[in-house]
Coordinates of C-alpha atoms and ligand atoms in Angstrom, one line a residue:
Chain I
M1 CA -59.1 -4.1 64.4
R2 CA -58.9 -1.4 67.1
F3 CA -58.8 2.3 66.9
D4 CA -55.4 3.2 68.3
P5 CA -54.4 6.8 67.6
W6 CA -51.4 6.6 70.0
M7 CA -49.2 4.8 67.7
L8 CA -49.0 7.9 65.6
L9 CA -46.8 9.4 68.3
D10 CA -44.0 7.4 66.8
Y11 CA -44.5 9.4 63.6
W12 CA -44.8 12.9 65.2
E13 CA -41.8 14.2 63.5
L14 CA -43.1 13.4 60.1
L15 CA -46.4 15.0 60.9
L16 CA -44.6 18.0 62.1
Q17 CA -42.5 18.3 59.1
G18 CA -45.5 17.9 56.7
T19 CA -47.5 20.6 58.7
W20 CA -44.7 23.0 58.6
L21 CA -44.1 22.5 54.7
T22 CA -48.0 22.9 54.1
I23 CA -47.8 26.2 56.1
R24 CA -44.8 27.4 54.1
I25 CA -46.2 26.4 50.8
T26 CA -49.5 28.2 51.6
V27 CA -47.6 31.4 52.8
M28 CA -45.4 31.4 49.8
A29 CA -48.5 30.9 47.3
L30 CA -50.4 33.6 49.1
V31 CA -47.7 36.1 48.6
L32 CA -46.7 35.1 45.1
G33 CA -50.3 34.6 44.1
Y34 CA -51.3 38.1 45.4
L35 CA -48.5 39.7 43.5
L36 CA -49.5 38.0 40.4
G37 CA -53.1 38.8 41.1
I38 CA -52.6 42.5 41.5
G39 CA -50.6 42.5 38.4
V40 CA -53.3 40.7 36.4
A41 CA -56.1 42.8 37.9
L42 CA -54.3 46.1 36.9
L43 CA -53.6 44.5 33.4
G44 CA -57.2 43.8 33.2
M45 CA -58.0 47.6 33.7
A46 CA -55.4 48.8 31.2
R47 CA -56.4 51.1 28.5
S48 CA -55.0 48.8 25.8
R49 CA -57.5 46.3 24.6
T50 CA -54.7 43.7 24.0
L51 CA -53.5 43.9 27.6
R52 CA -57.1 43.5 28.8
A53 CA -57.4 40.4 26.6
I54 CA -54.2 38.8 27.9
A55 CA -55.5 39.4 31.6
G56 CA -58.9 38.0 30.7
T57 CA -57.6 35.0 29.1
Y58 CA -55.2 34.3 31.9
V59 CA -58.1 34.3 34.4
E60 CA -60.4 32.3 32.3
V61 CA -58.0 29.5 31.5
L62 CA -56.8 29.2 35.1
R63 CA -60.3 29.1 36.5
N64 CA -61.6 26.6 34.1
I65 CA -59.3 23.7 34.5
P66 CA -58.8 21.4 37.5
F67 CA -55.9 22.3 39.9
I68 CA -54.3 18.8 39.3
I69 CA -54.1 19.7 35.6
I70 CA -52.4 23.0 36.3
L71 CA -50.0 21.2 38.5
F72 CA -49.2 18.5 35.9
L73 CA -48.7 21.2 33.2
V74 CA -46.2 23.1 35.2
Y75 CA -44.4 20.1 36.7
Y76 CA -44.2 17.9 33.4
G77 CA -44.7 20.6 30.9
L78 CA -42.2 23.2 31.7
P79 CA -39.1 20.8 31.4
F80 CA -40.0 20.7 27.7
S81 CA -39.3 24.3 27.4
G82 CA -36.0 23.7 29.1
V83 CA -36.9 24.5 32.5
R84 CA -36.2 21.8 35.1
M85 CA -37.4 22.5 38.6
P86 CA -37.8 20.6 41.8
A87 CA -41.2 19.3 42.8
L88 CA -41.6 21.7 45.7
F89 CA -40.8 24.7 43.4
A90 CA -43.1 23.5 40.7
G91 CA -45.8 22.8 43.1
T92 CA -45.7 26.2 44.8
L93 CA -45.7 27.9 41.4
A94 CA -48.7 25.9 40.3
L95 CA -50.6 26.8 43.4
S96 CA -49.7 30.4 43.1
L97 CA -51.0 30.5 39.5
F98 CA -54.1 28.7 40.4
V99 CA -55.0 31.2 43.3
S100 CA -53.7 34.3 41.4
A101 CA -56.6 34.1 39.0
Y102 CA -59.1 34.4 41.9
Y103 CA -57.1 37.0 43.6
S104 CA -57.1 39.1 40.8
E105 CA -60.9 39.0 40.3
I106 CA -61.3 40.0 43.9
V107 CA -59.0 43.0 43.5
R108 CA -60.4 44.1 40.3
A109 CA -64.0 43.9 41.6
A110 CA -63.0 45.8 44.7
I111 CA -61.3 48.6 42.6
L112 CA -64.3 48.8 40.3
A113 CA -66.7 49.0 43.1
L114 CA -65.0 52.3 44.3
P115 CA -66.6 55.5 42.8
R116 CA -64.5 56.6 40.0
G117 CA -64.5 60.1 41.3
Q118 CA -62.1 58.8 44.1
F119 CA -59.4 58.1 41.4
E120 CA -60.3 61.1 39.2
S121 CA -60.0 63.7 42.0
A122 CA -56.6 62.3 42.8
R123 CA -55.6 62.6 39.2
A124 CA -57.0 65.9 38.6
I125 CA -54.9 67.3 41.5
G126 CA -51.7 66.0 39.9
M127 CA -51.1 62.7 41.2
S128 CA -49.8 60.0 38.8
P129 CA -51.9 56.9 38.2
A130 CA -49.5 54.9 40.6
Q131 CA -49.6 57.7 43.3
A132 CA -53.5 57.7 43.1
M133 CA -53.6 54.0 43.4
W134 CA -51.4 54.0 46.3
N135 CA -52.7 57.1 48.3
V136 CA -56.5 56.8 47.4
V137 CA -57.5 53.5 45.9
A138 CA -55.5 51.0 47.8
P139 CA -56.3 52.1 51.3
Q140 CA -60.1 52.0 50.4
V141 CA -59.9 48.7 48.7
L142 CA -58.0 46.8 51.4
R143 CA -60.9 46.3 53.6
T144 CA -63.2 44.9 50.9
I145 CA -60.8 42.4 49.7
I146 CA -59.9 40.7 53.0
P147 CA -63.0 38.5 53.5
P148 CA -63.1 37.1 49.9
S149 CA -59.4 36.7 49.9
T150 CA -59.6 34.7 53.1
N151 CA -62.1 32.3 51.6
M152 CA -59.8 31.8 48.6
T153 CA -56.7 31.3 50.8
L154 CA -58.5 28.6 52.7
T155 CA -59.5 26.9 49.4
M156 CA -55.8 27.1 48.2
M157 CA -54.4 25.8 51.4
K158 CA -56.6 22.7 51.2
E159 CA -55.8 22.4 47.4
S160 CA -52.1 22.2 48.4
A161 CA -52.9 18.5 49.4
V162 CA -52.7 17.7 45.6
L163 CA -49.1 18.5 45.6
S164 CA -48.5 15.0 47.2
S165 CA -49.2 13.6 43.8
I166 CA -45.8 15.0 42.6
T167 CA -44.1 13.8 45.8
V168 CA -43.9 17.2 47.5
P169 CA -43.6 15.9 51.2
E170 CA -46.3 18.1 52.6
L171 CA -48.8 17.0 55.2
T172 CA -51.0 14.7 53.0
Y173 CA -47.9 13.2 51.5
Q174 CA -46.5 12.3 55.0
G175 CA -49.9 11.0 55.9
L176 CA -49.6 8.6 53.0
V177 CA -46.2 7.6 54.0
I178 CA -47.2 6.8 57.6
Q179 CA -50.2 5.1 56.4
G180 CA -47.9 2.8 54.3
N181 CA -46.0 2.1 57.4
T182 CA -48.8 1.5 59.9
F183 CA -51.6 0.2 57.7
A184 CA -53.8 2.3 59.9
P185 CA -55.4 4.7 57.3
F186 CA -58.2 5.8 59.5
E187 CA -56.2 7.0 62.4
V188 CA -53.7 8.7 60.2
F189 CA -56.3 10.7 58.1
A190 CA -58.3 11.5 61.3
A191 CA -55.1 13.1 62.6
I192 CA -54.4 14.9 59.3
T193 CA -58.0 16.2 59.2
L194 CA -57.5 17.8 62.6
I195 CA -54.2 19.3 61.5
Y196 CA -55.8 21.0 58.4
W197 CA -58.7 22.1 60.5
M198 CA -56.3 23.8 62.9
I199 CA -54.4 25.4 60.1
A200 CA -57.7 26.6 58.7
I201 CA -58.7 28.3 62.2
V202 CA -55.3 30.0 62.2
I203 CA -55.8 31.5 58.8
A204 CA -59.5 32.6 59.7
E205 CA -58.4 34.1 63.0
T206 CA -55.4 36.0 61.5
S207 CA -57.7 37.5 58.7
R208 CA -60.2 38.5 61.4
R209 CA -57.7 40.4 63.3
L210 CA -56.3 42.0 60.1
E211 CA -59.8 43.0 59.1
A212 CA -60.5 44.5 62.6
R213 CA -57.3 46.5 62.5
V214 CA -57.9 47.9 59.0
G215 CA -61.5 48.4 60.0
L216 CA -60.6 50.5 63.0
A217 CA -58.6 52.8 60.9
Q218 CA -61.5 53.0 58.5
R219 CA -64.7 52.5 60.5
Q220 CA -65.5 56.2 60.4
S221 CA -64.9 56.4 56.8
V222 CA -66.9 53.6 55.3
T223 CA -70.4 54.8 55.7
R224 CA -71.1 55.2 52.1
N225 CA -73.1 52.9 50.1
P226 CA -70.9 52.1 47.2
I227 CA -73.8 51.2 45.0
A228 CA -75.7 54.4 45.7
D229 CA -72.5 56.4 45.0
R230 CA -71.9 54.6 41.7
Y231 CA -75.5 55.4 40.4
L232 CA -76.1 58.7 41.9
S233 CA -72.9 60.5 40.9
L234 CA -73.6 62.6 37.9
E235 CA -69.9 62.8 37.0
R236 CA -69.5 59.1 36.5
R237 CA -70.5 57.7 33.3
P238 CA -70.3 54.1 32.4
A239 CA -66.8 53.0 31.3
R240 CA -66.1 52.4 27.5
Chain Q
M1 CA -47.1 93.5 27.1
T2 CA -50.5 92.4 28.4
A3 CA -50.9 90.6 31.7
T4 CA -50.8 86.9 31.3
L5 CA -54.3 85.4 31.0
A6 CA -55.2 82.9 33.7
L7 CA -57.0 80.7 31.2
K8 CA -57.0 80.7 27.5
V9 CA -59.1 78.1 25.6
E10 CA -59.0 78.0 21.8
G11 CA -61.2 75.8 19.7
L12 CA -61.9 73.1 22.3
T13 CA -63.7 70.2 20.8
K14 CA -64.9 66.9 22.2
Q15 CA -66.9 64.2 20.7
F16 CA -68.4 61.0 22.3
R17 CA -69.2 58.4 19.7
G18 CA -71.0 60.8 17.3
T19 CA -72.5 63.3 19.8
T20 CA -70.5 66.5 19.9
A21 CA -70.2 67.5 23.5
L22 CA -68.0 70.6 23.0
D23 CA -68.0 72.4 19.7
S24 CA -65.1 74.7 19.4
V25 CA -65.2 76.5 22.5
Y26 CA -63.2 79.7 23.0
L27 CA -62.8 81.4 26.4
E28 CA -60.4 83.8 28.1
I29 CA -60.2 84.5 31.8
Q30 CA -58.1 87.3 33.3
P31 CA -56.3 86.9 36.6
G32 CA -58.7 87.7 39.4
E33 CA -61.7 87.5 37.2
I34 CA -64.8 85.5 38.0
V35 CA -66.7 83.8 35.2
A36 CA -69.9 82.1 35.6
L37 CA -70.7 79.4 33.0
I38 CA -74.5 78.8 32.6
G39 CA -76.6 76.7 30.2
P40 CA -79.2 74.0 30.0
S41 CA -78.5 70.5 31.2
G42 CA -76.5 68.3 28.9
C43 CA -75.1 71.4 27.0
G44 CA -71.4 70.4 27.9
K45 CA -70.5 72.3 31.0
S46 CA -69.2 69.4 32.9
T47 CA -67.5 68.0 29.9
F48 CA -65.8 71.4 29.4
L49 CA -64.4 71.3 33.0
R50 CA -63.3 67.8 32.7
C51 CA -61.4 68.7 29.3
L52 CA -59.8 71.6 31.2
T53 CA -58.3 69.3 33.7
W54 CA -57.5 66.7 30.9
L55 CA -59.7 64.0 32.8
E56 CA -61.3 63.9 29.4
Q57 CA -58.9 64.2 26.5
P58 CA -60.2 66.9 24.0
D59 CA -60.2 65.8 20.4
D60 CA -59.1 69.3 19.3
G61 CA -58.1 72.7 20.6
F62 CA -55.7 74.3 22.9
I63 CA -55.6 75.3 26.5
E64 CA -53.2 77.7 28.2
V65 CA -53.0 78.1 32.0
A66 CA -51.2 81.1 33.2
G67 CA -49.5 81.3 30.0
Q68 CA -48.4 77.6 29.9
P69 CA -49.7 75.4 27.4
F70 CA -51.6 72.4 28.9
G71 CA -52.2 69.0 27.2
R72 CA -51.1 70.2 23.6
E73 CA -48.7 72.6 22.5
R74 CA -47.7 74.2 19.2
I75 CA -44.0 74.2 18.3
G76 CA -44.1 76.1 15.0
A77 CA -46.6 74.5 12.8
V78 CA -46.5 71.1 14.6
V79 CA -48.8 70.1 17.5
R80 CA -47.3 68.0 20.2
R81 CA -49.3 66.2 22.8
Q82 CA -47.7 66.4 26.2
S83 CA -46.6 63.4 28.1
G84 CA -48.6 62.1 31.1
R85 CA -45.9 63.4 33.3
E86 CA -46.0 66.9 31.9
I87 CA -49.8 66.9 32.2
D88 CA -49.5 65.8 35.9
R89 CA -47.1 68.6 36.6
I90 CA -49.4 71.3 35.3
R91 CA -52.6 69.8 36.8
P92 CA -52.3 71.3 40.2
R93 CA -52.3 74.7 38.6
I94 CA -56.1 74.2 37.9
G95 CA -58.0 73.5 41.1
L96 CA -61.2 71.5 40.3
V97 CA -64.0 71.2 42.8
F98 CA -66.2 68.4 41.7
Q99 CA -69.9 68.4 41.9
Q100 CA -69.7 65.3 44.0
L101 CA -66.7 66.7 45.9
N102 CA -64.9 63.4 45.9
L103 CA -63.2 63.8 49.3
W104 CA -61.2 60.8 50.2
P105 CA -63.2 59.1 53.1
H106 CA -60.3 57.2 54.6
L107 CA -58.3 60.4 55.4
T108 CA -59.2 63.2 57.9
A109 CA -60.2 66.7 56.6
L110 CA -56.7 67.8 57.4
E111 CA -54.9 64.9 55.5
N112 CA -57.2 65.3 52.5
I113 CA -55.5 68.7 52.1
V114 CA -52.0 67.7 53.3
R115 CA -51.5 64.7 51.3
P116 CA -51.6 65.9 47.8
Q117 CA -49.3 68.7 48.7
I118 CA -46.6 66.2 49.9
V119 CA -47.3 63.6 47.0
V120 CA -47.5 66.2 44.2
L121 CA -45.7 69.3 45.2
K122 CA -43.1 67.5 47.4
R123 CA -43.6 70.0 50.3
P124 CA -42.4 68.9 53.6
R125 CA -45.2 67.7 56.0
E126 CA -44.8 70.5 58.2
E127 CA -45.2 73.2 55.6
A128 CA -48.1 71.3 54.1
T129 CA -49.8 71.0 57.4
R130 CA -49.3 74.7 58.2
R131 CA -50.8 75.6 54.7
A132 CA -53.7 73.2 55.4
R133 CA -54.5 74.6 58.8
D134 CA -54.3 78.1 57.6
L135 CA -56.8 77.5 54.8
L136 CA -59.1 75.5 57.2
A137 CA -59.1 78.4 59.5
R138 CA -59.8 80.9 56.7
L139 CA -62.8 78.9 55.7
G140 CA -64.0 78.6 59.3
L141 CA -63.1 75.0 59.8
A142 CA -60.2 75.1 62.3
D143 CA -62.0 72.8 64.7
R144 CA -62.8 70.3 62.1
A145 CA -59.3 69.3 61.0
E146 CA -59.3 65.8 62.6
R147 CA -62.7 64.9 61.4
Y148 CA -63.4 62.3 58.8
P149 CA -65.5 63.5 55.7
H150 CA -68.5 61.5 56.7
S151 CA -68.9 63.4 59.9
L152 CA -68.9 66.8 58.3
S153 CA -72.0 68.6 56.8
G154 CA -72.3 69.1 53.1
G155 CA -71.3 72.6 53.3
Q156 CA -68.2 71.8 55.4
K157 CA -67.3 69.0 52.9
Q158 CA -67.4 71.5 50.3
R159 CA -65.2 73.9 52.1
V160 CA -62.6 71.0 52.6
A161 CA -62.8 70.2 48.9
I162 CA -62.2 73.9 48.1
A163 CA -59.3 74.0 50.7
R164 CA -57.8 70.8 49.1
A165 CA -57.7 72.5 45.7
L166 CA -56.4 76.0 47.0
A167 CA -53.5 74.3 48.8
M168 CA -51.9 73.5 45.5
D169 CA -51.8 77.3 44.7
P170 CA -53.7 77.0 41.5
A171 CA -53.9 79.8 39.0
L172 CA -57.5 79.1 38.4
M173 CA -60.3 77.4 40.4
L174 CA -63.0 75.5 38.6
F175 CA -66.3 74.7 40.3
D176 CA -69.0 72.3 38.9
E177 CA -72.4 73.3 40.2
P178 CA -71.2 73.9 43.7
T179 CA -74.7 74.3 45.1
S180 CA -76.5 71.5 43.2
A181 CA -75.7 68.6 45.8
L182 CA -76.5 70.5 48.7
D183 CA -79.6 71.0 50.7
P184 CA -81.4 74.3 49.8
E185 CA -80.6 75.9 53.2
L186 CA -76.9 75.3 52.7
V187 CA -76.8 77.0 49.3
G188 CA -76.4 80.5 51.0
E189 CA -73.4 79.2 53.1
V190 CA -71.5 77.9 49.9
L191 CA -72.2 81.1 48.0
A192 CA -70.8 83.0 50.9
V193 CA -67.6 81.0 50.6
L194 CA -67.4 81.6 47.0
R195 CA -67.9 85.5 47.6
Q196 CA -65.2 85.3 50.2
L197 CA -62.8 83.7 47.7
A198 CA -63.8 86.3 45.1
E199 CA -62.9 89.1 47.5
A200 CA -59.5 87.5 48.0
G201 CA -58.9 87.7 44.4
T202 CA -59.2 84.1 43.3
T203 CA -59.7 83.4 39.7
M204 CA -62.7 81.3 39.3
L205 CA -64.8 79.6 36.6
V206 CA -68.1 78.6 38.2
V207 CA -70.6 76.3 36.4
T208 CA -73.9 77.3 38.1
H209 CA -77.6 77.8 37.7
E210 CA -77.8 80.3 40.5
I211 CA -78.6 83.3 38.4
G212 CA -78.4 85.5 41.5
F213 CA -74.9 84.4 42.1
A214 CA -74.0 84.9 38.5
A215 CA -75.4 88.2 38.5
N216 CA -74.1 89.6 41.8
V217 CA -70.7 87.9 42.2
A218 CA -69.5 87.1 38.7
D219 CA -67.7 89.6 36.4
R220 CA -68.7 88.0 33.3
I221 CA -71.3 85.3 32.3
A222 CA -70.7 82.7 29.4
F223 CA -73.9 81.0 28.1
M224 CA -73.3 77.5 26.7
D225 CA -75.7 75.7 24.4
H226 CA -75.2 72.4 22.5
G227 CA -71.4 72.6 23.3
R228 CA -70.8 76.1 22.1
I229 CA -70.5 79.4 24.1
V230 CA -73.1 81.4 22.2
E231 CA -73.0 84.6 24.2
E232 CA -70.8 86.1 26.8
G233 CA -70.5 89.5 28.5
P234 CA -70.6 91.4 31.6
A235 CA -72.8 89.7 34.0
R236 CA -75.6 92.3 34.5
Q237 CA -75.6 93.2 30.8
L238 CA -76.1 89.6 29.8
I239 CA -79.0 89.1 32.2
D240 CA -80.7 92.3 31.7
A241 CA -80.3 92.5 27.9
P242 CA -79.8 89.0 26.5
R243 CA -79.4 89.1 22.7
D244 CA -79.5 85.4 21.7
P245 CA -82.9 83.9 21.6
R246 CA -81.7 80.8 23.3
L247 CA -80.4 82.7 26.2
K248 CA -83.7 84.6 26.5
G249 CA -85.6 81.4 26.7
F250 CA -83.1 80.0 29.2
L251 CA -83.3 83.0 31.5
D252 CA -87.1 83.2 31.3
L253 CA -87.2 79.5 32.4
V254 CA -84.7 79.9 35.2
L255 CA -86.1 83.1 36.5
S256 CA -89.7 82.0 36.4
H257 CA -88.8 79.2 38.7
R258 CA -86.7 81.3 41.1
D259 CA -89.1 81.3 44.0
G260 CA -90.8 78.0 43.1
P261 CA -89.3 74.5 42.9
A262 CA -85.8 74.2 41.8
P263 CA -85.4 74.7 38.1
P264 CA -85.1 71.7 35.9
L265 CA -81.5 72.3 34.8
A266 CA -78.8 70.3 36.5
Ligands
ADP1 N1 -68.3 59.8 29.0 C1 -69.4 60.2 28.1 N2 -69.8 59.3 27.2 C2 -70.7 59.7 26.3 N3 -71.4 60.8 26.3 C3 -71.1 61.8 27.2 C4 -69.9 61.5 28.2 N4 -70.0 62.5 29.0 C5 -70.8 63.5 28.6 N5 -71.5 63.0 27.4 C6 -72.6 63.7 26.8 O1 -72.1 65.0 26.5 C7 -73.1 66.0 26.6 C8 -72.6 67.0 27.7 O2 -72.7 66.5 29.0 P1 -72.3 67.3 30.1 O3 -71.0 67.9 29.9 O4 -72.4 66.3 31.4 O5 -73.5 68.3 30.3 P2 -73.9 69.4 31.5 O6 -72.8 69.3 32.5 O7 -73.9 70.7 30.8 O8 -75.2 68.9 32.0 C9 -74.4 65.1 27.0 O9 -75.0 65.0 25.9 C10 -73.8 63.9 27.4 O10 -74.8 62.8 27.4
MG2 MG1 -72.8 68.8 34.6

C-alpha cells in the first residue's frame, strides 16, 4: 500500500463541489442562526416572564442535546407535522437552530454587560426601545460579540460534517463517496482535513479584520471597565 | 389665568417590595424657577427623578409637564395610563442629567447631542448640528466637539450631558447630584455652569448636597425625608430658619462638615 495523494486529482470536481456547499451551508446557518439568536436574546430579556421562560427553554434544550439528534429530529420529525423538506434544507435549518442557542447567549451576555445607564439615558431622552437598541446598545455590543461568535461559527462549520449522515453532499459526504470509489481513506480524509482547516483560517481571518474595523471606530470609546461601571454606578440597581 | 406650571406633581408614590421610596410627593415648579431638592441618603431623591422621567413607573400620583399630563391622565373620574409611544413623545420635555452622566462612549461629543435630536425630534441633521454646536459654544466646549467622551474631563463630560438634554428644548431640567461624581476642584466649574443656566432662565430641579449652591442659586429648597417632602420654602428662609426638626438635624450635619471632609450624604 502506497501513499498516493495524486489520484485525488481525478476527483477534484467532487471536492470542489463539497467545499463550496460546506461554505454555503455555513454562511446560511451563520445568518439564519444570528437572526434567530438575536430574537431569542431579546425574548430572554423581555418583561413578560412567559416570554423569558420560552427563550430559556429554547436555549436549554438546544444546548443539551447532541447536534446529530437535532438534525434527525428536524429531518425525520418535521414530516410528521406535514412539512416535507429536502435534506439540504433540513440540514441547514438544524444547524441554524443549533448555533442560534449559543449566539443568543453571546448577545444576551454582551447586552447585560453594558451599563444599564446607557439604555436608560437613551430612553429618558425619548428614544423608543428599538431606537435605543439600534443607536446606543448595538454599536457598543458589536465589538464584544465578535470573538466568541467566531469560536461558535468555527464549531458550527465543523459540525456541518454531520449533515453527511442525511445525504447532504457537502465536503465530508463527498469524501465518503470518493473513498468508496478509491478505497484510499487516508488520502481522502487527509485532503478533507486540509480543506476544513483552510475554511477555518478564512473564517478566523475575516473575523479578525471585522474586529479591527469595528475596533478602529471604537478604540477611543472603550476605555471603561464594564465591571467597574456596573458596580460603581449608583443609579443601577440589580434587575428584578 | 395663571401661567402654566413647568412641573406639577401630585401624590407621587413608589414602593419597592415593601419599602416605600416615595410617599405621596407634591411639588410645583414655576417656569424659570430653580428648586433644590435636599435630603439624607436613601430618602428617595433619585427615585423621584426617575419617576418624573418614567424610568421608574410610579405606583400612584400624577405628573404634569408644562401643562401636559405625563404618564397618567385623568379623563373625568377615570385614570388612563399613557401608551409607551405617548410617554416617549413627552419625555424630551424633561431633560435629565444623570449622576453618572451616561454619555454614549461610541459617539463624539457632538454626535451625542445631534443623534437624539434626529432620532427623537426628527430634526434634519444640519439643523441638529447647528443647535449642538451652538450649545457647545455656549458651554465653552466649541473646540471639543469631535472628541470622544473618554478624552474629556469630568466637568466637560458633564457639560456635554447638559447640552444633550438642552438640545431637546426641555421645559424643565433635572439634575441628580451634579457635583457628587466629580473631583472636588471641579465642583466650582459645574456650579458655575448651573448658575449660567439659571441666568438664562432655565427651569431646574437640582438634587444636591451643596448647601451653598442651594442657598445662593436656588429660588426654593425642598427637603425630603423618608420619601416625603417635609418642608419647602424660599431658599434662605429654609436654611436660616428651618422649622422641621429633621431638617434642622440635617442642616447641622451638613454645615458642620462644610470645611471638613465631604458630608456622608450621597
Ligand atoms: N430599584 C430599586 N429596588 C429596590 N429598592 C430601591 C430601588 N431604587 C431605590 N430603592 C430604595 O428606595 C429608597 C430611595 O432610594 P434613592 O431614591 O436612591 O435615594 P437617594 O437618591 O435620596 O439617596 C432607598 O431605600 C433605596 O434602597
Ligand atoms: Mg441618589
